[in-house]
XYZ file of C-alpha atoms in Angstrom:
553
model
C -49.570 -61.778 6.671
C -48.408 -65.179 5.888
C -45.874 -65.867 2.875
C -48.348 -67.626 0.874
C -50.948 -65.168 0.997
C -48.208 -62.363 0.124
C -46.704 -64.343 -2.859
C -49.486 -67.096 -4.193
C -51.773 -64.058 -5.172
C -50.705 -62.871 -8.369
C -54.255 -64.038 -9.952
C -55.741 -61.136 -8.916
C -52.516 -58.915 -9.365
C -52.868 -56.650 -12.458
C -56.246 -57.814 -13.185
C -58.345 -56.056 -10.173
C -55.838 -54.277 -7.850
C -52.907 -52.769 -10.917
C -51.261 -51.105 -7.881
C -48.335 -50.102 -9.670
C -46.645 -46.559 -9.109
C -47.941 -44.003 -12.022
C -45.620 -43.808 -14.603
C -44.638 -40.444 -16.902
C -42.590 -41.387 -19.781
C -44.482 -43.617 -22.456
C -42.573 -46.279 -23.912
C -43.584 -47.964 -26.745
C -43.601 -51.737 -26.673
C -40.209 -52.766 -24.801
C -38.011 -49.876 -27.183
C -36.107 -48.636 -23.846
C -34.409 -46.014 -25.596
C -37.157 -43.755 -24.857
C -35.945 -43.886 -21.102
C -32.296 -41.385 -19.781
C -30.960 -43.306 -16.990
C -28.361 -41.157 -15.485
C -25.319 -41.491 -15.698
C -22.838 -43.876 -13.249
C -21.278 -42.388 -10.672
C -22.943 -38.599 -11.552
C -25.735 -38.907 -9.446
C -27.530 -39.564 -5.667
C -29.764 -42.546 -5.283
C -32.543 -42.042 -3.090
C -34.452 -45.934 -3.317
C -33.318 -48.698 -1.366
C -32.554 -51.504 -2.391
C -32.620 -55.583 -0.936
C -29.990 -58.210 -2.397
C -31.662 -61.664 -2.312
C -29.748 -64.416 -2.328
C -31.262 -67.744 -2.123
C -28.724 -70.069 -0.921
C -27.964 -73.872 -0.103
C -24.732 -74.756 0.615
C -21.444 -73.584 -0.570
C -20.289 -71.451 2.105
C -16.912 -70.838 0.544
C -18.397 -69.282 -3.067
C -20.996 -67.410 -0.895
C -17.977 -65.677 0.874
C -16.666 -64.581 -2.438
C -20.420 -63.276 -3.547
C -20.852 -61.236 -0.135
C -17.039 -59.695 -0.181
C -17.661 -58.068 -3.754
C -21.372 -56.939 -2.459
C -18.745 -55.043 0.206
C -17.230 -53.377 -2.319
C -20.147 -51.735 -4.407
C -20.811 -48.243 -5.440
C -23.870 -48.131 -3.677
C -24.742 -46.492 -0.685
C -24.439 -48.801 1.646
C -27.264 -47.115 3.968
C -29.570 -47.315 0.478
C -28.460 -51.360 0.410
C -29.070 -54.358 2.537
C -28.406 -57.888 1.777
C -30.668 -61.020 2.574
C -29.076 -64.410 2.422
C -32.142 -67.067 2.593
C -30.386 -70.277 3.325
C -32.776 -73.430 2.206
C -31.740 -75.816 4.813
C -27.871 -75.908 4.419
C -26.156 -78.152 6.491
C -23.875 -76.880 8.383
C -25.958 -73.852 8.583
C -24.860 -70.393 6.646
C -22.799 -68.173 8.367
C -21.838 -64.749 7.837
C -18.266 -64.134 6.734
C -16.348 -61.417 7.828
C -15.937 -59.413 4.461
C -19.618 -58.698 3.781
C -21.998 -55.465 3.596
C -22.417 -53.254 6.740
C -26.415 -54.464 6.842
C -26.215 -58.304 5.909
C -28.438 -61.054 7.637
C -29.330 -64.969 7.194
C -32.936 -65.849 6.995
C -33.579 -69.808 7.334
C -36.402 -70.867 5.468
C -39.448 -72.214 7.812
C -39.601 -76.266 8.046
C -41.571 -78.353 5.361
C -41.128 -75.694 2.727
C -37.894 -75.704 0.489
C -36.668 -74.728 -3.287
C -35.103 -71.773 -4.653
C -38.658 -70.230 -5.738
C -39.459 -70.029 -2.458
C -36.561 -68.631 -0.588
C -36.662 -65.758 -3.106
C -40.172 -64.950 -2.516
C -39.103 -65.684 1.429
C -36.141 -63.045 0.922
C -38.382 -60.570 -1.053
C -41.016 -60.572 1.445
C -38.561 -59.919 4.366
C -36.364 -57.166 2.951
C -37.926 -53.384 2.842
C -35.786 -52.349 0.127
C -37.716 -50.198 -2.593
C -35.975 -52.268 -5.842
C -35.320 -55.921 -5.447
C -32.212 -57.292 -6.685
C -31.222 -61.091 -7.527
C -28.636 -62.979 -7.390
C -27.373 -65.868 -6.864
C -25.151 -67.657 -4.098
C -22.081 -68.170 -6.146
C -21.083 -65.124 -8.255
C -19.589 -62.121 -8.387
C -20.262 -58.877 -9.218
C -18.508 -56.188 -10.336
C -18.852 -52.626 -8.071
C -21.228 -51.210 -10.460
C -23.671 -53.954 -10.278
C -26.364 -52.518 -7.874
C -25.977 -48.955 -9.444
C -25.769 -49.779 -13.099
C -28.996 -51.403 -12.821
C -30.910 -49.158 -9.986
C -30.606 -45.859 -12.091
C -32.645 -47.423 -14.714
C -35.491 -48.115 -11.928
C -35.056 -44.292 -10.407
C -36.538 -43.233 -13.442
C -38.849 -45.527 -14.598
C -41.271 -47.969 -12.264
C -41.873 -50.683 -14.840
C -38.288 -50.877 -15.805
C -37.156 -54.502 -15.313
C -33.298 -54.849 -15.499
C -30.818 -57.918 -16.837
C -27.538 -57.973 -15.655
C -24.920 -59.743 -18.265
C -24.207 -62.685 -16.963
C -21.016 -65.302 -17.735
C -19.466 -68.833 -16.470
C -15.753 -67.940 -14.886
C -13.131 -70.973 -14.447
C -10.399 -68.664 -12.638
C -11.280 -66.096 -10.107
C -9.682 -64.902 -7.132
C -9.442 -67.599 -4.426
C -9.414 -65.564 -1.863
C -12.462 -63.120 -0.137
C -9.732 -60.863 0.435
C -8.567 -60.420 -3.456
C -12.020 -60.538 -4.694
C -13.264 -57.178 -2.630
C -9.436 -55.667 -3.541
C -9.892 -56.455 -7.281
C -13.668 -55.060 -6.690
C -12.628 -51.583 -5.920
C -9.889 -51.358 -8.053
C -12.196 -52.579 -10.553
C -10.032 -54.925 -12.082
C -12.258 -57.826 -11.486
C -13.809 -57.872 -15.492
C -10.300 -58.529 -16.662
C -9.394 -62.206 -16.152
C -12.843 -63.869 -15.835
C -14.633 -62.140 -19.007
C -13.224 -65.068 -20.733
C -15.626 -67.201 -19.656
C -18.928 -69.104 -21.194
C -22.165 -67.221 -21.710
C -26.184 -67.690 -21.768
C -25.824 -68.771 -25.834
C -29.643 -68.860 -26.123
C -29.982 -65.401 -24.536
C -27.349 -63.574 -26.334
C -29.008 -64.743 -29.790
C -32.380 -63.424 -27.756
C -30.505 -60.363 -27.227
C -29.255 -59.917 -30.884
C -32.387 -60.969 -33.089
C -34.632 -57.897 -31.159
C -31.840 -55.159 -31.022
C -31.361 -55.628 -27.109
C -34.943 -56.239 -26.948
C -36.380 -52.771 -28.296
C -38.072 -54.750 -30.667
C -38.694 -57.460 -29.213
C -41.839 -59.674 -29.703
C -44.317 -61.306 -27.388
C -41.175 -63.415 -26.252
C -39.007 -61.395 -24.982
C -39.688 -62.531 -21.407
C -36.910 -65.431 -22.617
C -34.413 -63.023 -21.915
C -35.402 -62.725 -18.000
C -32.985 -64.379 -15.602
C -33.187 -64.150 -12.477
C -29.582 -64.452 -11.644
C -28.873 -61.590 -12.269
C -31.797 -58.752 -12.251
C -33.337 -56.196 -10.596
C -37.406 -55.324 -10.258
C -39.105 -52.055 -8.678
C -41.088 -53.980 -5.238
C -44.221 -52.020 -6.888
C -43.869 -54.270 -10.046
C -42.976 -56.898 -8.174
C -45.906 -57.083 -6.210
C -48.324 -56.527 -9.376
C -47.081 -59.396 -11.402
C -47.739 -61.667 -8.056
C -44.051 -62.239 -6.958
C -42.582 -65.402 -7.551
C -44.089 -68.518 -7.611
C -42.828 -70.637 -3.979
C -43.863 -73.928 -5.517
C -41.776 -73.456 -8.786
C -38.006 -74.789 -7.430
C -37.231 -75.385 -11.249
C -38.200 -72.301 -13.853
C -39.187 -69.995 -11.472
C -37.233 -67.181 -13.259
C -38.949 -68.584 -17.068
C -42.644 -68.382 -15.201
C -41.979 -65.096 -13.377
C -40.286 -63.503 -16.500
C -43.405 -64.135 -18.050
C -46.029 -62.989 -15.399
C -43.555 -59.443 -15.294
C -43.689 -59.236 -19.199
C -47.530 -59.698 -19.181
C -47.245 -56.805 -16.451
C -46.193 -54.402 -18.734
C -42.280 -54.422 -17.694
C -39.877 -52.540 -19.798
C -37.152 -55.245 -19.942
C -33.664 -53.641 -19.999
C -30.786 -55.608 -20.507
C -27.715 -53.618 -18.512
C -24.409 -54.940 -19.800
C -22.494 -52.538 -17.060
C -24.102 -54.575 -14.585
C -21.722 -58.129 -14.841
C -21.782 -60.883 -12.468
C -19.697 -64.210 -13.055
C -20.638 -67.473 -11.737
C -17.924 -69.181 -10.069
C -16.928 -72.241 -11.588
C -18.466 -74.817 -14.511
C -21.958 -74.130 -15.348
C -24.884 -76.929 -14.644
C -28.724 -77.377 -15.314
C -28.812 -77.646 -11.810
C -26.837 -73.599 -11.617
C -28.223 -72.264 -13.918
C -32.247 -72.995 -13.348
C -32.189 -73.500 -16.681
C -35.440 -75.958 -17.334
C -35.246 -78.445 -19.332
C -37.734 -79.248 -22.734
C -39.514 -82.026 -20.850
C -39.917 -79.539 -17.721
C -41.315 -76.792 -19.712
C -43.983 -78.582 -21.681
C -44.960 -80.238 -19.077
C -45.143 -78.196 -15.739
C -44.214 -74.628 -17.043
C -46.955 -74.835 -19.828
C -49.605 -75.414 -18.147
C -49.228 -71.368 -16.264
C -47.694 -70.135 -19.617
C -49.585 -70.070 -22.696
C -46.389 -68.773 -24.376
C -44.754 -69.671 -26.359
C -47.588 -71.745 -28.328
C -45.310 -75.149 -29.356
C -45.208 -75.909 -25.714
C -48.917 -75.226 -24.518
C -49.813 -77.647 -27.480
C -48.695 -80.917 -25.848
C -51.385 -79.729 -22.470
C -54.810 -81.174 -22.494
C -57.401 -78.782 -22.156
C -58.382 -79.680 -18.258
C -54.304 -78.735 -17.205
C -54.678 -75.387 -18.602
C -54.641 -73.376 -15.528
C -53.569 -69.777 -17.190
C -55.644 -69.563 -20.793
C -54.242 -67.721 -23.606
C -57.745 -65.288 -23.962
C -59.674 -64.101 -21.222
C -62.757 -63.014 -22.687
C -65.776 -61.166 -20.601
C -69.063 -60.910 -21.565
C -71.455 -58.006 -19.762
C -75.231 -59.894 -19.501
C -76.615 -57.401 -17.252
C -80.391 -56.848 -18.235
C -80.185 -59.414 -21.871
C -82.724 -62.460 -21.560
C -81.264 -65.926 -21.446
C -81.522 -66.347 -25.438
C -79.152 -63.641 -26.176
C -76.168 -64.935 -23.981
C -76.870 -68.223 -24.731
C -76.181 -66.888 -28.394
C -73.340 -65.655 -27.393
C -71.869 -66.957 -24.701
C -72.056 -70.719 -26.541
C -70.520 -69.175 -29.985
C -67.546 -68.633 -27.636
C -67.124 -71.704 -26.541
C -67.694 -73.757 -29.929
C -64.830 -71.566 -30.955
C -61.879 -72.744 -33.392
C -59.449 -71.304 -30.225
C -59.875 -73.632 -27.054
C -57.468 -72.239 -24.694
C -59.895 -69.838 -23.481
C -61.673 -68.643 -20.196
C -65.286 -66.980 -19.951
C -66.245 -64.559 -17.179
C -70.125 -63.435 -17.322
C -70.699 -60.252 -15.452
C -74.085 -59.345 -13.758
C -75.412 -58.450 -10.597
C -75.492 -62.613 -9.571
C -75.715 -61.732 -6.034
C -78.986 -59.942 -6.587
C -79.961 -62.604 -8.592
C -80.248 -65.060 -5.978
C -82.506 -63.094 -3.863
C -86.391 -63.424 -3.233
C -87.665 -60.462 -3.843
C -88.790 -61.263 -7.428
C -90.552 -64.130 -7.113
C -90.112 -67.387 -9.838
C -91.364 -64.807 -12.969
C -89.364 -61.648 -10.566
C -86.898 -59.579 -13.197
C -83.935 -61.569 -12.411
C -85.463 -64.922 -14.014
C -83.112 -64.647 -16.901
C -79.794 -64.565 -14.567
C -80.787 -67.565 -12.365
C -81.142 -69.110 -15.848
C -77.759 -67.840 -17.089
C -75.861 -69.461 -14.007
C -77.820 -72.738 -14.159
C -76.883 -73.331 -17.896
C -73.080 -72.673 -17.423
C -72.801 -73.363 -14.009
C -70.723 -76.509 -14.701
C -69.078 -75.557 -17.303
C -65.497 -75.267 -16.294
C -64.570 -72.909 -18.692
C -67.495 -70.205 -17.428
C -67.245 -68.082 -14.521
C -69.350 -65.438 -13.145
C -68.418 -62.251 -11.510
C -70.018 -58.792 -10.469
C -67.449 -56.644 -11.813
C -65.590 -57.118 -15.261
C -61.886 -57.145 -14.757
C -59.369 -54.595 -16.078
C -56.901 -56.840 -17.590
C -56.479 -60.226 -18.908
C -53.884 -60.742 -16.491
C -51.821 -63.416 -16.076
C -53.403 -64.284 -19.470
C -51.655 -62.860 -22.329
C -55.192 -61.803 -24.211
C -58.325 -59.759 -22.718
C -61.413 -60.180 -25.339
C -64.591 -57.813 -24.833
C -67.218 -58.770 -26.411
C -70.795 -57.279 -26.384
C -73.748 -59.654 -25.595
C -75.624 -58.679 -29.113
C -72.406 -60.403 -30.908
C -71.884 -63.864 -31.819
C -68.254 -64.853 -32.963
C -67.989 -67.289 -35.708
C -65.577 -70.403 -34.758
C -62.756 -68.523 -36.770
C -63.198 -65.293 -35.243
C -61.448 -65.351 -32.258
C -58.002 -67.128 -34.251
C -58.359 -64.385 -36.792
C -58.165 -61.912 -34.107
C -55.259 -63.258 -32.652
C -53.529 -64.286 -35.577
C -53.998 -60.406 -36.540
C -52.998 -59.376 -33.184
C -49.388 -61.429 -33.403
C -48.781 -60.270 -37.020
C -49.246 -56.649 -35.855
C -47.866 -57.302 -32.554
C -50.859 -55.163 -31.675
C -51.918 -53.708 -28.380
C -55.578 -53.497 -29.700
C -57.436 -55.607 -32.202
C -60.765 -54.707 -33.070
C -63.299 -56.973 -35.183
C -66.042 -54.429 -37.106
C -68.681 -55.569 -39.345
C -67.981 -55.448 -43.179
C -71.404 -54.546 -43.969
C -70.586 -51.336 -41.999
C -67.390 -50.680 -41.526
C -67.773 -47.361 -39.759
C -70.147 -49.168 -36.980
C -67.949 -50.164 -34.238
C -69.355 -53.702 -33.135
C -67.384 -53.043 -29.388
C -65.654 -56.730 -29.760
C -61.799 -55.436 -28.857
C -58.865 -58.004 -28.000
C -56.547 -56.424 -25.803
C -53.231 -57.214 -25.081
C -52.988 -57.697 -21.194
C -49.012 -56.129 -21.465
C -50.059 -52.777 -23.032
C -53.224 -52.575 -21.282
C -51.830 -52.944 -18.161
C -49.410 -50.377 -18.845
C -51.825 -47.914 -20.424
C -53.441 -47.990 -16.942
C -50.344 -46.576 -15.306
C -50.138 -43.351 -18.269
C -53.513 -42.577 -18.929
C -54.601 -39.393 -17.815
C -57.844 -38.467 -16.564
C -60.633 -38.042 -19.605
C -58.661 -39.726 -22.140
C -59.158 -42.703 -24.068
C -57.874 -45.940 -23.095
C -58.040 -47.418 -26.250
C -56.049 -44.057 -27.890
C -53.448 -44.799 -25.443
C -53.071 -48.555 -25.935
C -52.513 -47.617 -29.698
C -49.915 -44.989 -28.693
C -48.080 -47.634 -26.535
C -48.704 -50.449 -28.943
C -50.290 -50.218 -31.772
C -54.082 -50.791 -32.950
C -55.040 -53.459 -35.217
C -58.691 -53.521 -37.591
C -60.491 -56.226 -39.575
C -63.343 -56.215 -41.261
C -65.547 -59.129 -40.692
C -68.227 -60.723 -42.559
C -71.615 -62.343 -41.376
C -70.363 -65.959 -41.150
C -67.440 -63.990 -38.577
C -69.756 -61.619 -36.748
C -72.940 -61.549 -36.429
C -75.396 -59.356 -34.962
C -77.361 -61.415 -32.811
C -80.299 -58.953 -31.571
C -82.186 -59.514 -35.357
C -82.474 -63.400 -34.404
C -84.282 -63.556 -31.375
C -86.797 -66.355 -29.795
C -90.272 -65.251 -29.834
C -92.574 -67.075 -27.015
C -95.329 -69.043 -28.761
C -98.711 -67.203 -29.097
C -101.344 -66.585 -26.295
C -104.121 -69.240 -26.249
C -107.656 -67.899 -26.319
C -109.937 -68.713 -23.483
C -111.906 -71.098 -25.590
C -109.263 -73.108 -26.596
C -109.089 -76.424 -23.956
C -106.698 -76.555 -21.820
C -103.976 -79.144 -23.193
C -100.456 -80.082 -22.614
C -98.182 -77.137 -22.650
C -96.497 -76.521 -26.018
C -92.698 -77.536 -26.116
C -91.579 -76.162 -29.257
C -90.665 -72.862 -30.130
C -91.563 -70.620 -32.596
C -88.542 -68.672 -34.097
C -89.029 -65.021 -35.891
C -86.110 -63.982 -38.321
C -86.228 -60.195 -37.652
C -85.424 -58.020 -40.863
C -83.306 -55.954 -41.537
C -84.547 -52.326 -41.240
C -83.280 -51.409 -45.158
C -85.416 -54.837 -46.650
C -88.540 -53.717 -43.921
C -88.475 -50.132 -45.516
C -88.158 -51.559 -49.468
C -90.931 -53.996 -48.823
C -93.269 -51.056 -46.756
C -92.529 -48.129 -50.066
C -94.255 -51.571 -52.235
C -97.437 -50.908 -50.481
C -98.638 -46.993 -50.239
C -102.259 -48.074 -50.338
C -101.406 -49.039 -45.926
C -100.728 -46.222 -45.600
C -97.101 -46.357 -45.325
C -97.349 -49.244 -43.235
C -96.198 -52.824 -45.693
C -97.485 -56.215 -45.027
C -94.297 -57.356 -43.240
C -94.384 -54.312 -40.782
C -98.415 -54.765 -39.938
C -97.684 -58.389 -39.612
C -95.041 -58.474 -37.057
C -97.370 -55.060 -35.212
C -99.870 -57.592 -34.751
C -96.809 -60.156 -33.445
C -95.900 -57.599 -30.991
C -99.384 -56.769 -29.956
C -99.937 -60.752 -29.380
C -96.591 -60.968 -27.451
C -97.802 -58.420 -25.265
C -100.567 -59.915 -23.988
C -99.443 -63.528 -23.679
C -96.641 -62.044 -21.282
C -99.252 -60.289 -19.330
C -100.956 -62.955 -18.771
């Protein structure tokens, strides 16, 4: 399998394949403190584990990184370290202070960029958690432990070492494995500078138990850890991303459903004064314009994107239009995409492959889908697919909605606005005339749903469980917001009687307001003398009978 094909996949990822381990304990939203890690240094790992550590250059700091990876409380069968050097020159070597099962892997020709030598390294190691970090800092001995535990007991945990700038460390491979095991190393360079933005991250959500649809921010890849399972789900990291690829992946493993913990036990220092160019850090330029156009959070960014660069939407929505005639998705399908909310995607799902066949003739049963896909078949926002998917993934936002609905152009920002007030796993839209009658139009959050997959058992309800995981939002919509399409459909003009001449075939179309069953039954009680049967209800008998015949014909 080439690299590409193992990391450039995470499209489909979640959204069709969710093979991610099942998972026991339910968390809600990111609150960790559901989870009982146990404790360091009172327990036996049984998960391996691969260190990548993308790498270019700096052979002296990368000694210093791989002689306190010697000295870690980790089994050092359960561990093996994978330097991926990106085209150093002189090459990488391995120093002699360095974990039992260490090896350099050079990055193929023509390719290059720290995104891709840590999908390179994550694709080559066989470790069962993936670790990060980076080519010049060091760890304390607890590092690999502190932040494995948390992934022996839970598969969607996602852990954040504390990370800090260091102007004095040891000099010397030598002192830095000594201080290691002593475990003296925290006590000179915890002096250093810090991620500012992600320690006021870390304090506005409580450590991120409550954090918000942001919390991804607090993702860097540094300095974390990732079960492969999860790994592999979100898509892996991005090989064409050389700048952000921790911002972009953070957000594909938040949409995921990770459990972000942030492990303060877990401390790694970089060596020396801190730079853009260290750090990964993007800056605002690179983030509106590359990193926006995969990441449809946070909102102030995505806004400077035209619509045509939007290659991740912020709403997936899916329409089923198996067996409705063309009118009714039209109806639908076009209410969508007049919406209020642009950054959207449609996927139509039918049997399209049957469609195409012969078998039916020009009039044959599948008329209305060849129909369907010739309307929208150029519209870049419409897709068409056989099977509906099971998340929104890598978009934020799944919307079901039933092909007898039309949204209003507000609809869809109402449900969202709803969704982010609420913070929401589940946000459904019912009709105010009848509040009890569930219209079926639902806007999922891709993070819970994909998460509910993992803890729902069989026979229960996914939509129960997203609301135990997340919480379920409802609003009440009026006519101008929903609106049930099947009582305004096209009616075909009338049969022509065989005396009429033969003339030019009639272009316009005749267009029946259907009533509503409560107005049909007032108006049918004003005439007993028909026998129960009103003016209104014989008239549109004698439409049906007429309908009838002109289609048999």
């Amino acid at each position: 399998m080439s690299l590409n094909k193992h990391v450039g996949s995470h499209v489909d990822g979640v959204s069709h394949r969710g093979r991610v381990e099942r998972v026991l304990t339910r968390v809600f939203r990111n609150d960790w403190s559901a989870l009982t890690p146990p404790d360091i240094g009172g327990w036996t790992p049984d998960l391996s584990v691969s260190v990548v550590i993308p790498a270019r250059g700096g052979q002296a700091r990368l000694d210093l990184t791989l002689a306190a990876l010697a000295g870690q409380t980790y089994p050092e069968h359960l561990m093996e370290v994978l330097v991926v050097d990106d085209h150093s020159s002189p090459p990488l070597r391995l120093p002699a202070l360095r974990p039992r099962r260490c090896r350099i892997l050079s990055t193929p020709e023509g390719v290059w960029g720290a995104g891709y030598a840590r999908a390179y390294g994550a694709h080559a190691g066989t470790g069962d958690i993936l670790v990060w970090l980076d080519a010049d800092m060091i760890v304390d001995r607890e590092f690999v432990e502190a932040q494995a535990r948390w992934h022996h007991v839970h598969a969607e945990a996602v852990t954040l070492g504390r990370v800090r700038f260091a102007e004095a460390v040891p000099e010397s491979p030598a002192e830095v494995l000594a201080r290691v095991r002593a475990g003296t190393l925290r006590e000179e360079p915890d002096h250093g500078r810090r991620h500012e933005w992600i320690e006021r991250v870390l304090a506005d959500s409580d450590d991120l138990r409550d954090a918000d649809h942001l919390g991804f921010h607090a993702y860097v890849g540094a300095a974390a850890a990732v079960r492969r399972s999860l790994y592999e789900a979100a898509g892996g990291v991005d090989p064409d991303l050389d700048l952000g690829q921790d911002t972009e992946f953070g957000y594909r493993l938040w949409q995921a459903g990770a459990v972000m913990v942030p492990e303060p036990a877990a401390t790694a220092w970089h060596v020396g004064p801190a730079g853009t160019a260290r750090t990964r850090i993007p800056s605002q330029r690179f983030r509106t314009e590359v990193l926006a156009e995969v990441m449809p959070h946070p909102h102030a960014y995505r806004e400077r994107v035209p619509a045509h660069r939007r290659r991740v939407p912020l709403v997936h929505a899916v329409v089923d239009v198996s067996g409705a005639p063309y009118d009714l998705v039209r109806g639908c399908a076009d209410r969508l995409l007049d919406s209020a909310e642009t950054d959207l995607t449609l996927t139509l799902v039918a049997d399209w492959e049957g469609a195409g066949g012969r078998s039916g003739g020009p009039g044959g049963p599948h008329l209305d889908l060849r129909l369907i896909q010739a309307n929208y078949l150029r519209e870049p926002r419409i897709s068409f697919a056989s099977r509906a998917p099971r998340t929104g993934f890598p978009s934020p936002f799944l919307l079901h909605v039933p092909v007898a609905w039309g949204l209003g152009q507000v609809a869809l920002s109402r449900l969202l606005a709803g969704a982010e007030r609420s913070r929401a796993g589940l946000t459904e839209l019912f009709p105010a005339a009848s509040p009890t009658r569930d219209a079926g139009v639902r806007l999922w959050r891709t993070r819970a749903l994909a998460r509910a997959m993992r803890v729902c058992d069989e026979g229960e309800d996914l939509g129960n469980v997203v609301a135990e995981l997340h919480g379920r939002y409802r609003i009440h919509a009026g006519e101008e917001t929903l609106t049930d399409l099947s009582l305004y459909r096209s009616v075909p003009p009338p049969p022509r009687s065989g005396s009429e001449p033969a003339g030019p075939p009639i272009r316009a179309r005749v267009t029946v307001k259907a009533v509503p069953a409560a107005d049909l039954a007032e108006r049918e009680d004003e005439d007993p003398a028909n026998g129960g049967r009103g003016t209104v209800a014989r008239w549109c008998d004698r439409w049906r009978t007429l309908t009838r015949r002109w289609r048999h014909r």
